[in-house]
GROMACS .gro file of C-alpha atoms in nm:
model
  511
    1LEU     CA    1  -3.363  -6.132  -4.793
    2ALA     CA    2  -3.226  -6.051  -5.113
    3HIS     CA    3  -2.980  -5.717  -5.137
    4ARG     CA    4  -2.747  -5.608  -5.352
    5PRO     CA    5  -2.363  -5.689  -5.210
    6SER     CA    6  -2.162  -5.355  -5.082
    7GLY     CA    7  -1.880  -5.400  -5.281
    8ALA     CA    8  -1.671  -5.385  -4.929
    9CYS     CA    9  -1.799  -5.696  -4.770
   10ALA     CA   10  -1.668  -5.867  -5.103
   11ALA     CA   11  -1.362  -6.111  -5.146
   12PRO     CA   12  -1.078  -5.893  -5.347
   13MET     CA   13  -1.097  -6.048  -5.706
   14ILE     CA   14  -0.783  -6.112  -5.935
   15SER     CA   15  -0.752  -5.807  -6.191
   16SER     CA   16  -0.676  -5.920  -6.556
   17GLN     CA   17  -0.476  -5.652  -6.575
   18GLN     CA   18  -0.191  -5.850  -6.317
   19VAL     CA   19  -0.230  -6.138  -6.553
   20ALA     CA   20  -0.275  -6.204  -6.918
   21VAL     CA   21  -0.485  -6.478  -7.027
   22VAL     CA   22  -0.434  -6.654  -7.326
   23ALA     CA   23  -0.567  -6.961  -7.508
   24LEU     CA   24  -0.421  -7.259  -7.380
   25ALA     CA   25  -0.306  -7.296  -7.758
   26GLN     CA   26   0.042  -7.503  -7.620
   27GLU     CA   27  -0.047  -7.850  -7.620
   28ASP     CA   28   0.235  -7.949  -7.366
   29LEU     CA   29   0.122  -7.665  -7.094
   30PRO     CA   30  -0.183  -7.887  -6.880
   31ARG     CA   31  -0.502  -7.745  -6.789
   32THR     CA   32  -0.495  -7.833  -6.430
   33VAL     CA   33  -0.177  -7.875  -6.205
   34HIS     CA   34  -0.214  -8.056  -5.852
   35VAL     CA   35   0.018  -7.952  -5.524
   36VAL     CA   36  -0.029  -8.251  -5.274
   37GLY     CA   37   0.143  -8.366  -4.962
   38ARG     CA   38   0.093  -8.099  -4.730
   39PRO     CA   39  -0.101  -8.218  -4.424
   40GLU     CA   40  -0.407  -8.012  -4.294
   41ALA     CA   41  -0.258  -7.990  -3.961
   42ARG     CA   42   0.021  -7.813  -4.108
   43GLU     CA   43   0.113  -7.474  -4.191
   44ASN     CA   44  -0.001  -7.349  -4.527
   45SER     CA   45  -0.124  -7.683  -4.610
   46GLY     CA   46  -0.396  -7.450  -4.811
   47ILE     CA   47  -0.102  -7.436  -5.055
   48CYS     CA   48  -0.249  -7.811  -5.178
   49GLY     CA   49  -0.520  -7.838  -5.434
   50GLU     CA   50  -0.651  -7.810  -5.784
   51TYR     CA   51  -0.480  -7.561  -6.005
   52THR     CA   52  -0.631  -7.426  -6.305
   53TYR     CA   53  -0.435  -7.265  -6.628
   54VAL     CA   54  -0.508  -6.874  -6.571
   55GLY     CA   55  -0.286  -6.752  -6.853
   56VAL     CA   56   0.070  -6.629  -6.835
   57HIS     CA   57   0.284  -6.459  -6.594
   58GLY     CA   58   0.670  -6.415  -6.638
   59GLU     CA   59   0.617  -6.568  -6.976
   60ARG     CA   60   0.572  -6.845  -6.807
   61ALA     CA   61   0.246  -7.072  -6.796
   62ALA     CA   62   0.025  -6.942  -6.467
   63TYR     CA   63  -0.254  -7.132  -6.233
   64GLN     CA   64  -0.515  -7.017  -5.988
   65ARG     CA   65  -0.695  -7.283  -5.742
   66ARG     CA   66  -1.053  -7.270  -5.766
   67GLY     CA   67  -1.245  -7.072  -5.528
   68SER     CA   68  -0.956  -6.888  -5.372
   69ASN     CA   69  -0.676  -6.622  -5.439
   70HIS     CA   70  -0.365  -6.897  -5.413
   71VAL     CA   71  -0.194  -6.895  -5.737
   72ILE     CA   72   0.149  -7.022  -5.885
   73PHE     CA   73   0.367  -6.853  -6.102
   74PHE     CA   74   0.669  -6.770  -6.225
   75ALA     CA   75   0.932  -6.472  -6.084
   76ALA     CA   76   1.148  -6.392  -6.382
   77LYS     CA   77   1.319  -6.176  -6.115
   78SER     CA   78   1.422  -6.459  -5.900
   79GLN     CA   79   1.433  -6.706  -6.155
   80ARG     CA   80   1.165  -6.914  -5.932
   81TRP     CA   81   0.803  -7.059  -5.886
   82ILE     CA   82   0.596  -6.913  -5.631
   83MET     CA   83   0.308  -7.005  -5.430
   84GLY     CA   84   0.102  -6.734  -5.302
   85GLN     CA   85  -0.252  -6.605  -5.153
   86HIS     CA   86  -0.252  -6.275  -5.263
   87GLY     CA   87  -0.253  -6.319  -5.667
   88PHE     CA   88   0.022  -6.232  -5.909
   89GLN     CA   89   0.216  -6.038  -5.656
   90GLU     CA   90   0.575  -6.112  -5.674
   91GLY     CA   91   0.589  -5.822  -5.375
   92ALA     CA   92   0.375  -6.033  -5.121
   93ALA     CA   93   0.415  -6.285  -4.933
   94VAL     CA   94   0.542  -6.607  -5.057
   95ASN     CA   95   0.361  -6.930  -4.919
   96ALA     CA   96   0.633  -7.162  -5.119
   97TYR     CA   97   0.871  -7.104  -5.406
   98ALA     CA   98   1.106  -7.373  -5.604
   99ASP     CA   99   1.429  -7.296  -5.799
  100ASP     CA  100   1.388  -7.335  -6.132
  101CYS     CA  101   1.693  -7.372  -6.276
  102VAL     CA  102   1.609  -7.541  -6.619
  103GLY     CA  103   1.337  -7.314  -6.767
  104LEU     CA  104   1.016  -7.523  -6.711
  105SER     CA  105   0.782  -7.368  -6.907
  106HIS     CA  106   0.476  -7.475  -6.633
  107PRO     CA  107   0.500  -7.598  -6.252
  108GLY     CA  108   0.369  -7.941  -6.296
  109HIS     CA  109   0.693  -8.140  -6.227
  110ALA     CA  110   0.761  -8.364  -6.001
  111GLU     CA  111   1.121  -8.277  -5.930
  112LEU     CA  112   1.084  -7.890  -5.857
  113MET     CA  113   1.203  -7.921  -5.481
  114TRP     CA  114   0.918  -7.677  -5.224
  115GLN     CA  115   1.040  -7.466  -4.993
  116VAL     CA  116   0.754  -7.366  -4.747
  117TRP     CA  117   0.711  -7.129  -4.520
  118GLU     CA  118   0.755  -7.199  -4.121
  119SER     CA  119   0.685  -6.923  -3.899
  120SER     CA  120   0.854  -7.087  -3.607
  121VAL     CA  121   1.180  -7.065  -3.756
  122GLY     CA  122   1.104  -6.762  -3.948
  123GLN     CA  123   1.195  -6.896  -4.321
  124HIS     CA  124   1.067  -7.157  -4.558
  125ILE     CA  125   1.197  -7.473  -4.513
  126HIS     CA  126   1.220  -7.788  -4.731
  127ASP     CA  127   0.967  -8.025  -4.767
  128PRO     CA  128   1.019  -8.307  -4.935
  129ASP     CA  129   0.635  -8.463  -4.923
  130VAL     CA  130   0.502  -8.131  -5.105
  131VAL     CA  131   0.474  -8.207  -5.526
  132SER     CA  132   0.328  -8.014  -5.815
  133MET     CA  133   0.250  -8.267  -6.046
  134ASP     CA  134   0.119  -8.226  -6.395
  135ALA     CA  135  -0.203  -8.462  -6.339
  136MET     CA  136  -0.608  -8.512  -6.375
  137GLY     CA  137  -0.776  -8.521  -6.049
  138LEU     CA  138  -0.971  -8.761  -6.088
  139VAL     CA  139  -0.936  -9.115  -6.382
  140SER     CA  140  -1.177  -9.344  -6.483
  141VAL     CA  141  -1.141  -9.680  -6.567
  142VAL     CA  142  -1.369  -9.853  -6.808
  143GLY     CA  143  -1.411 -10.149  -6.960
  144ARG     CA  144  -1.355 -10.485  -6.853
  145ALA     CA  145  -1.670 -10.713  -6.897
  146THR     CA  146  -1.887 -10.794  -6.608
  147ASN     CA  147  -1.810 -11.136  -6.642
  148ARG     CA  148  -1.431 -11.154  -6.597
  149ILE     CA  149  -1.197 -11.156  -6.282
  150HIS     CA  150  -1.105 -10.771  -6.170
  151HIS     CA  151  -1.436 -10.643  -6.289
  152ALA     CA  152  -1.420 -10.440  -5.982
  153VAL     CA  153  -1.115 -10.204  -6.089
  154CYS     CA  154  -1.373 -10.017  -6.283
  155GLY     CA  155  -1.492  -9.683  -6.164
  156GLU     CA  156  -1.352  -9.349  -6.081
  157TYR     CA  157  -1.023  -9.254  -5.885
  158ALA     CA  158  -0.935  -8.927  -5.728
  159LEU     CA  159  -0.543  -8.805  -5.694
  160ALA     CA  160  -0.474  -8.900  -5.319
  161GLY     CA  161  -0.063  -8.850  -5.345
  162VAL     CA  162   0.242  -8.952  -5.484
  163HIS     CA  163   0.441  -9.322  -5.568
  164HIS     CA  164   0.755  -9.321  -5.743
  165GLY     CA  165   0.728  -8.966  -5.805
  166ARG     CA  166   0.392  -8.985  -6.014
  167PRO     CA  167   0.031  -8.953  -5.905
  168LEU     CA  168  -0.118  -9.216  -5.669
  169TYR     CA  169  -0.484  -9.274  -5.715
  170GLN     CA  170  -0.729  -9.458  -5.499
  171GLN     CA  171  -1.074  -9.590  -5.585
  172LYS     CA  172  -1.371  -9.353  -5.505
  173GLU     CA  173  -1.615  -9.682  -5.430
  174GLY     CA  174  -1.407  -9.960  -5.422
  175GLU     CA  175  -1.023 -10.077  -5.259
  176HIS     CA  176  -0.789 -10.038  -5.532
  177GLU     CA  177  -0.525  -9.814  -5.628
  178ILE     CA  178  -0.321  -9.682  -5.947
  179LYS     CA  179   0.007  -9.645  -5.917
  180PHE     CA  180   0.371  -9.601  -6.078
  181TYR     CA  181   0.628  -9.879  -6.023
  182SER     CA  182   0.943  -9.710  -6.127
  183PRO     CA  183   1.140 -10.034  -6.121
  184ASP     CA  184   0.935 -10.158  -6.424
  185GLY     CA  185   0.834  -9.870  -6.579
  186ARG     CA  186   0.497  -9.936  -6.537
  187TRP     CA  187   0.177  -9.837  -6.413
  188LEU     CA  188  -0.010 -10.113  -6.210
  189ILE     CA  189  -0.387 -10.128  -6.084
  190SER     CA  190  -0.363 -10.305  -5.706
  191PRO     CA  191  -0.558 -10.363  -5.396
  192ILE     CA  192  -0.448 -10.077  -5.176
  193GLY     CA  193  -0.139 -10.098  -4.991
  194ALA     CA  194  -0.024 -10.423  -5.230
  195MET     CA  195   0.379 -10.424  -5.208
  196GLY     CA  196   0.633 -10.395  -5.485
  197ASN     CA  197   0.497 -10.467  -5.820
  198GLN     CA  198   0.207 -10.698  -5.719
  199CYS     CA  199  -0.126 -10.597  -5.907
  200HIS     CA  200  -0.422 -10.700  -6.120
  201ALA     CA  201  -0.337 -10.585  -6.438
  202PHE     CA  202  -0.056 -10.337  -6.574
  203SER     CA  203   0.017 -10.085  -6.853
  204ASP     CA  204   0.374 -10.010  -6.964
  205GLY     CA  205   0.395  -9.640  -6.953
  206PRO     CA  206   0.727  -9.476  -6.820
  207THR     CA  207   0.651  -9.157  -7.023
  208HIS     CA  208   0.322  -9.102  -6.931
  209HIS     CA  209   0.292  -8.817  -6.630
  210HIS     CA  210  -0.064  -8.962  -6.530
  211PRO     CA  211  -0.259  -9.247  -6.610
  212GLY     CA  212  -0.516  -9.078  -6.747
  213THR     CA  213  -0.390  -9.173  -7.106
  214ALA     CA  214  -0.630  -9.272  -7.340
  215GLU     CA  215  -0.372  -9.507  -7.564
  216MET     CA  216  -0.249  -9.724  -7.234
  217VAL     CA  217  -0.281 -10.043  -7.295
  218TRP     CA  218  -0.347 -10.219  -7.009
  219HIS     CA  219  -0.262 -10.639  -6.897
  220PHE     CA  220  -0.512 -10.819  -6.631
  221PHE     CA  221  -0.348 -11.130  -6.476
  222GLU     CA  222  -0.584 -11.453  -6.569
  223PRO     CA  223  -0.550 -11.750  -6.322
  224GLN     CA  224  -0.678 -12.006  -6.549
  225ILE     CA  225  -0.373 -11.958  -6.745
  226ASN     CA  226  -0.139 -11.823  -6.452
  227SER     CA  227  -0.045 -11.487  -6.666
  228PHE     CA  228  -0.100 -11.156  -6.795
  229GLN     CA  229  -0.340 -11.110  -7.098
  230THR     CA  230  -0.397 -10.806  -7.299
  231ASP     CA  231  -0.768 -10.649  -7.252
  232LEU     CA  232  -0.764 -10.402  -7.572
  233ALA     CA  233  -1.162 -10.321  -7.387
  234VAL     CA  234  -0.997 -10.148  -7.120
  235ARG     CA  235  -0.915  -9.798  -7.084
  236SER     CA  236  -0.790  -9.528  -6.843
  237LEU     CA  237  -0.951  -9.214  -6.898
  238PRO     CA  238  -0.893  -8.834  -6.765
  239CYS     CA  239  -1.221  -8.776  -6.706
  240PRO     CA  240  -1.525  -8.885  -6.448
  241LEU     CA  241  -1.730  -9.169  -6.547
  242LEU     CA  242  -2.062  -8.935  -6.590
  243VAL     CA  243  -2.108  -8.625  -6.807
  244HIS     CA  244  -2.487  -8.447  -6.808
  245VAL     CA  245  -2.620  -8.288  -7.048
  246ILE     CA  246  -2.856  -8.005  -6.939
  247GLY     CA  247  -3.097  -7.737  -7.035
  248ARG     CA  248  -3.208  -7.804  -7.386
  249SER     CA  249  -3.591  -7.681  -7.343
  250PRO     CA  250  -3.845  -7.972  -7.395
  251SER     CA  251  -4.049  -7.722  -7.665
  252SER     CA  252  -3.758  -7.725  -7.881
  253GLY     CA  253  -3.675  -7.973  -8.120
  254ASN     CA  254  -3.359  -8.257  -7.993
  255SER     CA  255  -3.454  -8.192  -7.660
  256HIS     CA  256  -3.332  -8.560  -7.628
  257ILE     CA  257  -2.979  -8.468  -7.602
  258ASN     CA  258  -3.059  -8.417  -7.270
  259GLY     CA  259  -2.922  -8.680  -7.034
  260THR     CA  260  -2.652  -8.815  -6.835
  261TYR     CA  261  -2.374  -8.984  -7.075
  262GLN     CA  262  -2.165  -9.287  -6.917
  263ALA     CA  263  -1.784  -9.321  -7.015
  264VAL     CA  264  -1.701  -9.643  -7.232
  265GLY     CA  265  -1.408  -9.592  -7.419
  266ALA     CA  266  -1.183  -9.365  -7.630
  267VAL     CA  267  -1.193  -9.257  -7.971
  268ASP     CA  268  -0.959  -8.976  -8.174
  269GLY     CA  269  -0.741  -8.997  -7.802
  270ARG     CA  270  -1.031  -8.851  -7.614
  271PRO     CA  271  -1.269  -9.050  -7.398
  272MET     CA  272  -1.662  -9.118  -7.561
  273PHE     CA  273  -1.943  -9.146  -7.381
  274LEU     CA  274  -2.296  -9.395  -7.444
  275GLN     CA  275  -2.604  -9.282  -7.253
  276PRO     CA  276  -2.701  -9.595  -7.117
  277GLY     CA  277  -2.992  -9.760  -7.254
  278THR     CA  278  -3.013  -9.572  -7.526
  279SER     CA  279  -2.789  -9.545  -7.908
  280LYS     CA  280  -2.678  -9.173  -7.795
  281LEU     CA  281  -2.327  -9.101  -7.841
  282LEU     CA  282  -2.115  -8.839  -7.685
  283ARG     CA  283  -1.785  -8.859  -7.841
  284TYR     CA  284  -1.490  -8.590  -8.008
  285SER     CA  285  -1.409  -8.583  -8.373
  286ALA     CA  286  -1.047  -8.478  -8.412
  287ARG     CA  287  -1.140  -8.436  -8.804
  288GLY     CA  288  -1.405  -8.187  -8.681
  289LYS     CA  289  -1.221  -8.043  -8.375
  290ARG     CA  290  -1.533  -8.054  -8.151
  291TRP     CA  291  -1.751  -8.257  -7.919
  292LEU     CA  292  -2.027  -8.410  -8.083
  293ILE     CA  293  -2.381  -8.538  -7.962
  294GLN     CA  294  -2.535  -8.823  -8.172
  295CYS     CA  295  -2.834  -8.939  -8.110
  296GLU     CA  296  -2.878  -9.190  -8.345
  297GLY     CA  297  -2.509  -9.293  -8.322
  298LEU     CA  298  -2.595  -9.678  -8.247
  299ALA     CA  299  -2.920  -9.702  -8.390
  300GLU     CA  300  -2.792  -9.904  -8.660
  301PRO     CA  301  -2.734 -10.280  -8.535
  302SER     CA  302  -2.405 -10.276  -8.788
  303LEU     CA  303  -2.267  -9.948  -8.595
  304LEU     CA  304  -2.263 -10.152  -8.297
  305GLY     CA  305  -1.995 -10.400  -8.422
  306LYS     CA  306  -1.804 -10.052  -8.558
  307LEU     CA  307  -1.768  -9.907  -8.177
  308TYR     CA  308  -1.632 -10.225  -8.039
  309HIS     CA  309  -1.378 -10.175  -8.338
  310TRP     CA  310  -1.322  -9.824  -8.293
  311LEU     CA  311  -1.256  -9.871  -7.899
  312PHE     CA  312  -1.058 -10.164  -7.949
  313SER     CA  313  -0.824  -9.962  -8.177
  314GLY     CA  314  -0.850  -9.581  -8.070
  315GLY     CA  315  -0.884  -9.475  -8.420
  316SER     CA  316  -1.140  -9.247  -8.550
  317ILE     CA  317  -1.498  -9.262  -8.630
  318PRO     CA  318  -1.540  -9.125  -8.999
  319GLU     CA  319  -1.926  -9.032  -8.970
  320ASP     CA  320  -1.985  -8.630  -8.804
  321ARG     CA  321  -2.320  -8.565  -8.851
  322CYS     CA  322  -2.476  -8.497  -8.558
  323ASN     CA  323  -2.794  -8.330  -8.372
  324ALA     CA  324  -2.520  -8.091  -8.155
  325PHE     CA  325  -2.157  -8.023  -8.144
  326ALA     CA  326  -1.953  -7.771  -7.918
  327GLU     CA  327  -1.642  -7.619  -8.098
  328ASP     CA  328  -1.299  -7.774  -7.905
  329CYS     CA  329  -1.140  -7.528  -7.632
  330SER     CA  330  -0.861  -7.790  -7.578
  331ALA     CA  331  -1.062  -7.931  -7.291
  332PRO     CA  332  -0.985  -8.339  -7.201
  333HIS     CA  333  -1.311  -8.462  -7.202
  334PRO     CA  334  -1.717  -8.283  -7.218
  335GLY     CA  335  -1.810  -8.242  -6.859
  336PHE     CA  336  -1.719  -7.846  -6.904
  337CYS     CA  337  -1.980  -7.542  -6.849
  338GLU     CA  338  -1.763  -7.347  -7.108
  339LEU     CA  339  -1.817  -7.566  -7.415
  340GLN     CA  340  -2.120  -7.366  -7.669
  341TRP     CA  341  -2.330  -7.573  -7.800
  342GLN     CA  342  -2.499  -7.556  -8.116
  343VAL     CA  343  -2.800  -7.741  -8.162
  344PHE     CA  344  -2.946  -7.890  -8.470
  345GLU     CA  345  -3.288  -7.692  -8.539
  346ASP     CA  346  -3.573  -7.836  -8.806
  347ARG     CA  347  -3.678  -7.490  -8.936
  348SER     CA  348  -3.346  -7.340  -9.063
  349GLY     CA  349  -3.165  -7.715  -9.110
  350SER     CA  350  -2.842  -7.569  -8.971
  351HIS     CA  351  -2.732  -7.597  -8.632
  352LYS     CA  352  -2.806  -7.283  -8.387
  353LEU     CA  353  -2.620  -7.220  -8.084
  354ASP     CA  354  -2.821  -7.282  -7.772
  355THR     CA  355  -2.693  -7.096  -7.438
  356MET     CA  356  -2.924  -7.252  -7.210
  357VAL     CA  357  -2.731  -7.619  -7.292
  358ARG     CA  358  -2.469  -7.693  -7.059
  359SER     CA  359  -2.261  -8.003  -7.025
  360THR     CA  360  -2.154  -8.051  -6.685
  361THR     CA  361  -2.025  -8.288  -6.386
  362ALA     CA  362  -2.196  -8.096  -6.159
  363PRO     CA  363  -2.399  -8.291  -5.842
  364LEU     CA  364  -2.768  -8.332  -5.945
  365ALA     CA  365  -2.848  -8.230  -5.584
  366VAL     CA  366  -2.656  -8.077  -5.363
  367LYS     CA  367  -2.716  -7.910  -4.956
  368VAL     CA  368  -2.673  -7.630  -4.790
  369CYS     CA  369  -2.575  -7.623  -4.436
  370GLY     CA  370  -2.394  -7.511  -4.120
  371ARG     CA  371  -2.616  -7.203  -4.069
  372ASP     CA  372  -2.856  -7.228  -3.751
  373PRO     CA  373  -3.231  -7.158  -3.946
  374GLY     CA  374  -3.340  -6.935  -3.658
  375ARG     CA  375  -3.102  -6.668  -3.788
  376GLU     CA  376  -3.136  -6.424  -4.038
  377ASN     CA  377  -3.187  -6.576  -4.363
  378GLY     CA  378  -3.145  -6.908  -4.186
  379ASP     CA  379  -3.409  -7.025  -4.483
  380ILE     CA  380  -3.127  -7.069  -4.712
  381VAL     CA  381  -3.058  -7.416  -4.565
  382GLY     CA  382  -3.173  -7.725  -4.684
  383ASP     CA  383  -3.192  -7.975  -5.001
  384TYR     CA  384  -3.131  -7.779  -5.376
  385MET     CA  385  -3.190  -7.943  -5.652
  386LEU     CA  386  -3.039  -7.935  -6.018
  387CYS     CA  387  -3.322  -7.722  -6.233
  388GLY     CA  388  -3.154  -7.658  -6.535
  389THR     CA  389  -2.894  -7.384  -6.645
  390GLN     CA  390  -2.860  -6.983  -6.522
  391CYS     CA  391  -2.579  -6.746  -6.737
  392GLY     CA  392  -2.378  -7.060  -6.834
  393ARG     CA  393  -2.343  -7.247  -6.530
  394PRO     CA  394  -2.602  -7.530  -6.307
  395ALA     CA  395  -2.867  -7.376  -6.150
  396TYR     CA  396  -3.031  -7.538  -5.839
  397MET     CA  397  -3.376  -7.475  -5.669
  398LYS     CA  398  -3.477  -7.580  -5.311
  399GLN     CA  399  -3.757  -7.810  -5.302
  400GLY     CA  400  -4.112  -7.654  -5.198
  401THR     CA  401  -3.944  -7.276  -5.234
  402THR     CA  402  -3.837  -7.023  -5.471
  403LEU     CA  403  -3.522  -6.975  -5.317
  404ALA     CA  404  -3.265  -7.092  -5.601
  405ILE     CA  405  -2.856  -7.147  -5.603
  406ARG     CA  406  -2.714  -6.975  -5.939
  407TYR     CA  407  -2.435  -6.814  -6.098
  408TRP     CA  408  -2.380  -6.418  -6.191
  409PRO     CA  409  -2.092  -6.377  -6.453
  410PRO     CA  410  -2.090  -6.009  -6.405
  411ALA     CA  411  -1.946  -6.061  -6.096
  412GLY     CA  412  -1.800  -6.377  -6.125
  413ARG     CA  413  -2.003  -6.475  -5.789
  414TRP     CA  414  -2.227  -6.786  -5.711
  415ILE     CA  415  -2.537  -6.625  -5.556
  416MET     CA  416  -2.829  -6.735  -5.316
  417ASP     CA  417  -3.171  -6.595  -5.415
  418VAL     CA  418  -3.493  -6.616  -5.244
  419HIS     CA  419  -3.681  -6.487  -5.593
  420GLY     CA  420  -3.540  -6.775  -5.797
  421LEU     CA  421  -3.351  -6.748  -6.097
  422ARG     CA  422  -3.343  -6.423  -6.205
  423ASN     CA  423  -3.098  -6.167  -6.322
  424THR     CA  424  -2.933  -5.963  -6.064
  425ASP     CA  425  -2.684  -5.927  -5.860
  426CYS     CA  426  -2.974  -5.912  -5.530
  427CYS     CA  427  -2.909  -6.160  -5.280
  428SER     CA  428  -2.945  -6.313  -4.981
  429ALA     CA  429  -2.622  -6.476  -5.016
  430PHE     CA  430  -2.319  -6.518  -5.213
  431VAL     CA  431  -1.945  -6.614  -5.230
  432ASP     CA  432  -1.684  -6.510  -5.474
  433ASP     CA  433  -1.580  -6.757  -5.754
  434LEU     CA  434  -1.198  -6.658  -5.778
  435GLY     CA  435  -1.077  -6.760  -6.129
  436GLY     CA  436  -1.433  -6.823  -6.258
  437VAL     CA  437  -1.342  -7.190  -6.314
  438SER     CA  438  -1.643  -7.354  -6.090
  439GLU     CA  439  -1.845  -7.599  -6.245
  440ASP     CA  440  -2.073  -7.568  -5.936
  441PRO     CA  441  -2.164  -7.359  -5.598
  442THR     CA  442  -1.961  -7.693  -5.367
  443CYS     CA  443  -1.688  -7.671  -5.144
  444LEU     CA  444  -1.641  -7.221  -5.240
  445LYS     CA  445  -1.550  -7.070  -4.956
  446THR     CA  446  -1.681  -6.792  -4.773
  447TRP     CA  447  -2.017  -6.761  -4.808
  448GLN     CA  448  -2.133  -6.385  -4.751
  449VAL     CA  449  -2.492  -6.385  -4.568
  450TYR     CA  450  -2.688  -6.045  -4.566
  451ALA     CA  451  -2.712  -5.898  -4.225
  452LYS     CA  452  -3.019  -5.622  -4.211
  453SER     CA  453  -2.863  -5.443  -3.870
  454ARG     CA  454  -2.506  -5.397  -4.062
  455GLY     CA  455  -2.670  -5.337  -4.404
  456CYS     CA  456  -2.461  -5.539  -4.553
  457HIS     CA  457  -2.311  -5.900  -4.631
  458VAL     CA  458  -2.077  -6.031  -4.367
  459PRO     CA  459  -1.875  -6.369  -4.391
  460ASP     CA  460  -2.047  -6.658  -4.264
  461PRO     CA  461  -1.760  -6.942  -4.273
  462SER     CA  462  -1.989  -7.198  -4.126
  463LEU     CA  463  -2.222  -7.207  -4.461
  464VAL     CA  464  -2.102  -7.433  -4.694
  465VAL     CA  465  -2.255  -7.628  -4.980
  466LEU     CA  466  -2.159  -7.982  -5.012
  467GLU     CA  467  -2.258  -8.257  -5.289
  468HIS     CA  468  -2.556  -8.412  -5.163
  469GLU     CA  469  -2.500  -8.734  -4.989
  470GLU     CA  470  -2.847  -8.921  -5.135
  471ALA     CA  471  -2.762  -8.757  -5.491
  472PRO     CA  472  -2.873  -8.959  -5.806
  473ARG     CA  473  -2.638  -9.000  -5.985
  474HIS     CA  474  -2.816  -8.997  -6.315
  475LEU     CA  475  -3.046  -8.815  -6.491
  476PRO     CA  476  -3.394  -8.964  -6.529
  477ALA     CA  477  -3.477  -9.047  -6.916
  478GLY     CA  478  -3.780  -8.914  -6.930
  479SER     CA  479  -4.087  -8.762  -6.755
  480THR     CA  480  -4.494  -8.875  -6.707
  481ALA     CA  481  -4.770  -8.633  -6.864
  482ASP     CA  482  -4.831  -8.528  -6.514
  483GLU     CA  483  -4.471  -8.453  -6.433
  484ARG     CA  484  -4.481  -8.228  -6.753
  485HIS     CA  485  -4.776  -8.001  -6.589
  486VAL     CA  486  -4.581  -7.933  -6.312
  487ALA     CA  487  -4.284  -7.811  -6.521
  488GLN     CA  488  -4.525  -7.628  -6.695
  489LYS     CA  489  -4.640  -7.459  -6.342
  490HIS     CA  490  -4.323  -7.366  -6.226
  491GLY     CA  491  -4.109  -7.340  -6.523
  492LEU     CA  492  -3.931  -7.696  -6.418
  493ALA     CA  493  -3.937  -8.060  -6.516
  494GLY     CA  494  -4.034  -8.240  -6.212
  495LEU     CA  495  -3.846  -8.586  -6.212
  496GLU     CA  496  -3.839  -8.844  -6.030
  497VAL     CA  497  -3.528  -8.978  -5.794
  498PRO     CA  498  -3.490  -9.345  -5.746
  499GLU     CA  499  -3.670  -9.526  -5.487
  500GLY     CA  500  -3.513  -9.543  -5.170
  501LYS     CA  501  -3.385  -9.197  -5.205
  502ARG     CA  502  -3.516  -8.924  -4.936
  503LEU     CA  503  -3.457  -8.672  -5.193
  504ARG     CA  504  -3.798  -8.755  -5.397
  505ARG     CA  505  -3.777  -8.486  -5.672
  506LEU     CA  506  -3.561  -8.386  -5.874
  507ALA     CA  507  -3.614  -8.074  -6.076
  508SER     CA  508  -3.437  -8.102  -6.403
  509MET     CA  509  -3.471  -7.815  -6.697
  510GLY     CA  510  -3.492  -7.943  -7.015
  511ALA     CA  511  -3.389  -8.301  -6.907
   0.00000   0.00000   0.00000
């Protein structure tokens, strides 16, 4: 059943009056801060995670953890950085604090010494393992040729801890790690568990807070010459390996901007993406201060050679003609739904805003689980496929049904709606996206499900939305005539999932 949520059942939202929200104009303020080091089994382990910049409190940067009330802010009276779970309230209970005697502008500094509350002793105790860092949650290594030794270091690396006071990253699908080795002042790419400065590759970078810096130059060990040799094609980038562009209707011009783009290098200090098997580029223009989609970016053979020059030099691409662009919002990469894309219209001969188009890192399929199918509203459990965008975020639909997962901006909530993609807060279940920074509904807590007997939505702590383990990684390149017929019938574009997958079809609007 779909019902309008009652205010009494909703988790409290942080008031805009509690924190002064300002644009991220200062380049020295990190977009995100990560807290690591507190084991899940210990009290107050919830302080760990990724915190996103939301504004200013106490004349310092303030951060909020995705999908929760956990925040980090500066308390001017006590001259301390505070970690709390009750919003930006200086008088509320404090999960952890760190004294600041030097006037740091943000909490992403490993030298802060965090005192964490221990109920057993009734006071805050210093935990040397807890570290707050200016670090990306994900770093991608790209560019090593497949026919060269140590090509396996390429891929995505997730933040896993701390090493020598800097973030430690481990390969998501591999056996390598990126860590800082302070005696040499170098970042190393090594097999997990390698001792000392043993590594496959290194980059001199004592001033870099994390390895997701496009300017870093990597040197690889070459056994045939028994020494390290520079590989200018390799870049470690502050971005995921893949970004999806979705939402452009097939009936509109330039619908071929849709698709999956893969990181290949850096231009103008930002990651550059190429749609595999095509000439389409997704890149940053420092001159225009905007992200560009260029569908004919490598159409001319001569431009392929130029691409390698740009990748190796890290310089600027002079040509800014594009099929679509989005003004810069200080995003380190284009995989953020907040980017507003202007797409070229042939009729007007100019770019026009298309609010349905979004570039995102959201999974292409999600799984709703944890609720007994026999319970009221148990039909929300199942597999959901990406079907385009709704209200500026990715939207999902359950195969063979009208059940949808969509975002509802007025309440800042992700909603499960049995009646599909519509503009209302009536729903079978919802979860508050506290801070409003979630690109997709995965891993948010706690979902509230409608109970007819109570006449309102009640929490179901067992209900979760997860990235599907069999979800495809790439949007298909196109669709057949039969698939377009299905699209017209259901308002979607039915797209095939690669053979061998249990998920047979991927619904992706305008892909």
